[in-house]
Amino acid sequence: TTVKENNSNYKILGFSAEEFSNFPEIKIRAKTKLNQKLFKEAIQQVIFATSRDENRTFLNGALFKIKDNKIEIITTDSHRLSLKNIEPIEIKSLLAEGVEVIIPYRALSELSRLLLDNKEVFTEIRIGEKQILFILFPDGQKNSIRIYSRLIEGQFPDYHQIVPNSFKTEIKVNTEEFKGKMERISLFVREDLNTVKIEAANKKDSQKEERCEIILNAENPSTGEASEKISCLKKGEDITITFNTNYILDVLK
């Protein structure tokens, strides 16, 4: 290819169009349509928990599960697990037992950049044996963007064994307030541990009324110590637990 402009002359080497890979033919096992905005939000809410360990490739992506007219996206790096349910516009599965595939992290990451924050447009997903096809309709059905990706082979862990059926303690806090306090206190955690202690308990205020309060504590021999308090709603037992601050902030972001 030659590009000329005034006193400029560029020659660019290329390849024959015949050498470009053909789009794969997908033998469809299942297909579905999702709202683009909801799909984008779902990806962003779970993708942080995918593993980067190349020795366990089955954790390097998200499990995409279609069953009983429901869709779940699950990720785990063996330290944390994230699960998101999505309500589909429509589903067509050729298998009565449903379909489970592992979509690579990179494919989901690129896809989330292209999906629109618009509830009026949708994405069609076609699932084959070894490939998956995403068809994006940015302006209705006039034009489309097609993204093909290979699927990851392997057996995703049985996450049902990880998620408990019941909890001894349930706590509700203001998300933005909790995020702000966690970001501040993270400056005082020990670099080798990167943990914060969280205490949640019912305590009596100055009016002797019982209220739930969360106390965040962190200390570092080289920088000092910090403490934050947050009002909360709690059901169940008082609790004291230690968390990795990055794990919590990843969820809150």
Coordinates of C-alpha atoms in Angstrom, one line a residue:
T1 CA 0.0 0.0 0.0
T2 CA 1.3 3.4 -0.9
V3 CA 0.2 6.6 0.8
K4 CA 1.2 10.0 -0.7
E5 CA 0.5 13.5 0.4
N6 CA 2.4 16.6 -0.9
N7 CA 6.0 15.8 -0.2
S8 CA 5.4 12.7 1.8
N9 CA 5.5 9.2 0.4
Y10 CA 4.9 6.0 2.5
K11 CA 5.0 2.4 1.4
I12 CA 3.4 0.0 3.9
L13 CA 4.0 -3.8 3.6
G14 CA 0.9 -6.0 4.1
F15 CA -0.4 -9.4 3.6
S16 CA -2.8 -10.9 1.0
A17 CA -6.4 -10.7 2.1
E18 CA -6.7 -14.4 1.3
E19 CA -4.3 -15.1 4.2
F20 CA -6.7 -13.5 6.7
S21 CA -8.4 -16.1 8.9
N22 CA -12.0 -16.9 8.0
F23 CA -14.6 -16.4 10.6
P24 CA -15.4 -19.8 12.2
E25 CA -18.7 -21.6 11.6
I26 CA -20.4 -22.1 15.0
K27 CA -22.6 -25.1 15.5
I28 CA -25.1 -23.5 17.9
R29 CA -25.8 -25.3 21.1
A30 CA -27.6 -22.4 22.7
K31 CA -28.2 -18.7 22.1
T32 CA -29.6 -15.8 24.1
K33 CA -30.3 -12.1 24.0
L34 CA -29.2 -9.8 26.8
N35 CA -29.7 -6.1 27.5
Q36 CA -26.3 -4.5 26.8
K37 CA -26.3 -2.2 29.8
L38 CA -27.1 -5.1 32.2
F39 CA -24.6 -7.4 30.5
K40 CA -21.9 -4.8 30.8
E41 CA -22.6 -4.2 34.5
A42 CA -22.6 -7.9 35.1
I43 CA -19.1 -8.3 33.5
Q44 CA -17.7 -5.4 35.5
Q45 CA -19.1 -6.8 38.7
V46 CA -17.5 -10.3 38.4
I47 CA -14.4 -10.0 36.2
F48 CA -12.1 -8.8 39.0
A49 CA -12.3 -12.3 40.6
T50 CA -10.8 -14.2 37.6
S51 CA -7.4 -15.8 38.2
R52 CA -4.2 -14.9 36.4
D53 CA -2.6 -18.3 37.2
E54 CA -1.7 -19.8 33.8
N55 CA -1.3 -23.2 35.4
R56 CA -5.1 -23.3 36.0
T57 CA -6.5 -22.0 32.8
F58 CA -10.0 -23.0 33.7
L59 CA -10.0 -20.1 36.3
N60 CA -8.7 -17.6 33.7
G61 CA -12.3 -16.8 32.6
A62 CA -15.9 -16.7 33.7
L63 CA -18.3 -19.6 33.8
F64 CA -21.3 -18.6 31.7
K65 CA -24.2 -20.8 32.6
I66 CA -27.6 -21.1 30.9
K67 CA -30.2 -23.3 32.6
D68 CA -34.0 -23.1 33.2
N69 CA -34.3 -19.8 31.4
K70 CA -31.7 -18.3 33.8
I71 CA -28.2 -17.0 33.2
E72 CA -25.4 -16.9 35.8
I73 CA -21.9 -15.6 35.4
I74 CA -19.4 -16.9 38.0
T75 CA -15.7 -16.2 38.5
T76 CA -13.2 -17.3 41.1
D77 CA -9.4 -17.1 41.7
S78 CA -9.7 -19.7 44.6
H79 CA -9.5 -16.9 47.2
R80 CA -12.8 -15.2 46.3
L81 CA -15.8 -16.0 44.3
S82 CA -18.3 -13.7 42.5
L83 CA -21.7 -14.7 41.1
K84 CA -24.1 -12.6 39.1
N85 CA -27.6 -13.5 37.8
I86 CA -28.8 -11.8 34.6
E87 CA -32.3 -11.7 33.4
P88 CA -32.3 -12.5 29.6
I89 CA -34.5 -11.1 26.9
E90 CA -34.8 -14.6 25.5
I91 CA -33.1 -18.0 25.6
K92 CA -33.0 -20.9 23.2
S93 CA -31.0 -24.0 24.4
L94 CA -30.8 -27.1 22.4
L95 CA -29.8 -29.1 25.4
A96 CA -32.3 -29.9 28.2
E97 CA -29.6 -29.9 30.8
G98 CA -28.5 -26.4 29.8
V99 CA -25.1 -25.1 28.7
E100 CA -22.0 -24.2 30.7
V101 CA -18.9 -22.6 29.0
I102 CA -15.9 -20.7 30.3
I103 CA -15.3 -17.4 28.5
P104 CA -11.7 -16.0 28.6
Y105 CA -11.0 -12.9 30.7
R106 CA -9.6 -11.0 27.7
A107 CA -12.7 -11.6 25.6
L108 CA -14.9 -10.3 28.5
S109 CA -12.7 -7.4 29.1
E110 CA -12.7 -6.2 25.5
L111 CA -16.5 -6.9 25.3
S112 CA -17.2 -4.7 28.3
R113 CA -15.5 -1.8 26.5
L114 CA -17.8 -2.1 23.5
L115 CA -21.1 -2.7 25.3
L116 CA -23.2 0.4 25.6
D117 CA -24.8 1.9 28.8
N118 CA -28.1 1.7 27.0
K119 CA -31.1 -0.4 28.0
E120 CA -32.7 0.0 24.6
V121 CA -30.1 -2.1 22.7
F122 CA -29.2 -5.8 23.1
T123 CA -26.5 -8.3 22.5
E124 CA -27.1 -11.7 20.9
I125 CA -24.9 -14.6 22.2
R126 CA -24.4 -17.8 20.2
I127 CA -22.6 -20.6 22.0
G128 CA -20.9 -23.5 20.1
E129 CA -18.7 -26.4 21.2
K130 CA -15.4 -24.5 21.2
Q131 CA -16.3 -20.9 20.2
I132 CA -18.7 -18.2 21.3
L133 CA -20.1 -15.4 19.2
F134 CA -21.2 -12.0 20.5
I135 CA -23.3 -9.9 18.1
L136 CA -23.7 -6.3 19.3
F137 CA -26.4 -4.0 17.9
P138 CA -25.3 -0.5 18.7
D139 CA -28.2 1.2 16.7
G140 CA -31.1 -1.2 16.8
Q141 CA -30.7 -4.0 14.1
K142 CA -29.4 -1.9 11.2
N143 CA -25.7 -2.6 11.9
S144 CA -23.9 -5.1 14.0
I145 CA -20.4 -5.8 15.5
R146 CA -19.4 -9.5 15.7
I147 CA -16.9 -10.7 18.3
Y148 CA -15.7 -14.3 18.1
S149 CA -13.8 -16.0 21.0
R150 CA -12.5 -19.4 21.7
L151 CA -13.8 -21.0 24.9
I152 CA -11.5 -22.3 27.7
E153 CA -11.5 -26.0 28.1
G154 CA -11.5 -27.5 31.5
Q155 CA -13.8 -28.2 34.5
F156 CA -14.9 -25.1 36.5
P157 CA -15.0 -25.7 40.2
D158 CA -18.4 -26.7 41.8
Y159 CA -19.1 -23.3 43.3
H160 CA -22.3 -24.6 45.0
Q161 CA -20.0 -26.3 47.6
I162 CA -18.4 -22.9 48.4
V163 CA -21.4 -20.7 48.8
P164 CA -23.1 -21.3 52.2
N165 CA -26.8 -21.9 52.3
S166 CA -27.2 -19.7 55.4
F167 CA -25.3 -17.0 57.3
K168 CA -24.9 -16.3 61.0
T169 CA -24.5 -12.6 60.4
E170 CA -25.9 -10.2 57.8
I171 CA -24.7 -6.6 57.7
K172 CA -25.9 -3.7 55.6
V173 CA -23.9 -0.5 55.2
N174 CA -23.9 2.6 53.0
T175 CA -21.7 1.6 50.0
E176 CA -20.0 4.9 49.4
E177 CA -19.3 5.6 53.0
F178 CA -17.8 2.1 53.5
K179 CA -15.7 2.5 50.3
G180 CA -14.4 5.9 51.4
K181 CA -13.4 4.6 54.9
M182 CA -11.8 1.5 53.4
E183 CA -9.7 3.5 51.0
R184 CA -8.5 5.7 53.8
I185 CA -7.7 3.0 56.2
S186 CA -5.9 0.9 53.5
L187 CA -3.1 3.5 53.7
F188 CA -2.2 2.1 57.2
V189 CA -2.3 -1.6 56.6
R190 CA 0.9 -3.7 56.7
E191 CA 2.3 -4.2 53.3
D192 CA 3.2 -7.9 54.0
L193 CA -0.4 -8.7 55.3
N194 CA -2.6 -6.0 53.6
T195 CA -5.4 -6.7 56.0
V196 CA -7.9 -4.8 58.0
K197 CA -9.8 -6.0 61.1
I198 CA -13.6 -5.5 61.0
E199 CA -15.7 -5.6 64.1
A200 CA -19.5 -5.4 63.9
A201 CA -21.5 -5.3 67.1
N202 CA -24.6 -3.7 68.7
K203 CA -23.6 -1.0 71.1
K204 CA -25.5 1.5 73.2
D205 CA -25.3 5.2 72.3
S206 CA -25.5 8.2 74.6
Q207 CA -29.2 7.8 74.8
K208 CA -28.7 4.2 75.9
E209 CA -30.3 3.0 72.7
E210 CA -28.8 -0.1 71.0
R211 CA -27.3 0.6 67.6
C212 CA -25.1 -1.4 65.2
E213 CA -21.6 -0.1 64.6
I214 CA -18.7 -1.3 62.5
I215 CA -15.2 -0.5 63.6
L216 CA -12.3 -0.8 61.1
N217 CA -8.8 -1.1 62.5
A218 CA -5.4 -1.2 60.9
E219 CA -1.9 -0.7 62.1
N220 CA 1.5 -0.5 60.5
P221 CA 4.8 -0.2 62.5
S222 CA 6.2 2.1 59.9
T223 CA 3.3 4.5 59.4
G224 CA 1.0 4.3 62.5
E225 CA -2.5 3.1 63.1
A226 CA -6.0 4.0 62.1
S227 CA -9.6 3.4 63.1
E228 CA -12.9 4.2 61.4
K229 CA -16.5 3.8 62.6
I230 CA -19.6 3.2 60.4
S231 CA -23.3 2.8 61.3
C232 CA -24.9 -0.3 60.0
L233 CA -27.9 -2.6 60.1
K234 CA -27.1 -6.1 61.4
K235 CA -29.0 -9.4 61.7
G236 CA -27.5 -12.2 63.8
E237 CA -24.4 -12.5 65.9
D238 CA -21.7 -9.9 66.6
I239 CA -18.6 -10.6 64.5
T240 CA -14.9 -9.9 64.4
I241 CA -13.1 -10.8 61.1
T242 CA -10.0 -9.9 59.1
F243 CA -10.1 -9.2 55.4
N244 CA -7.6 -8.4 52.6
T245 CA -8.3 -4.7 51.9
N246 CA -7.8 -5.2 48.1
Y247 CA -10.5 -7.9 48.0
I248 CA -13.0 -5.6 49.6
L249 CA -12.1 -2.6 47.5
D250 CA -12.3 -4.6 44.3
V251 CA -15.9 -5.4 45.1
L252 CA -16.9 -1.9 46.1
K253 CA -15.4 -0.4 42.9

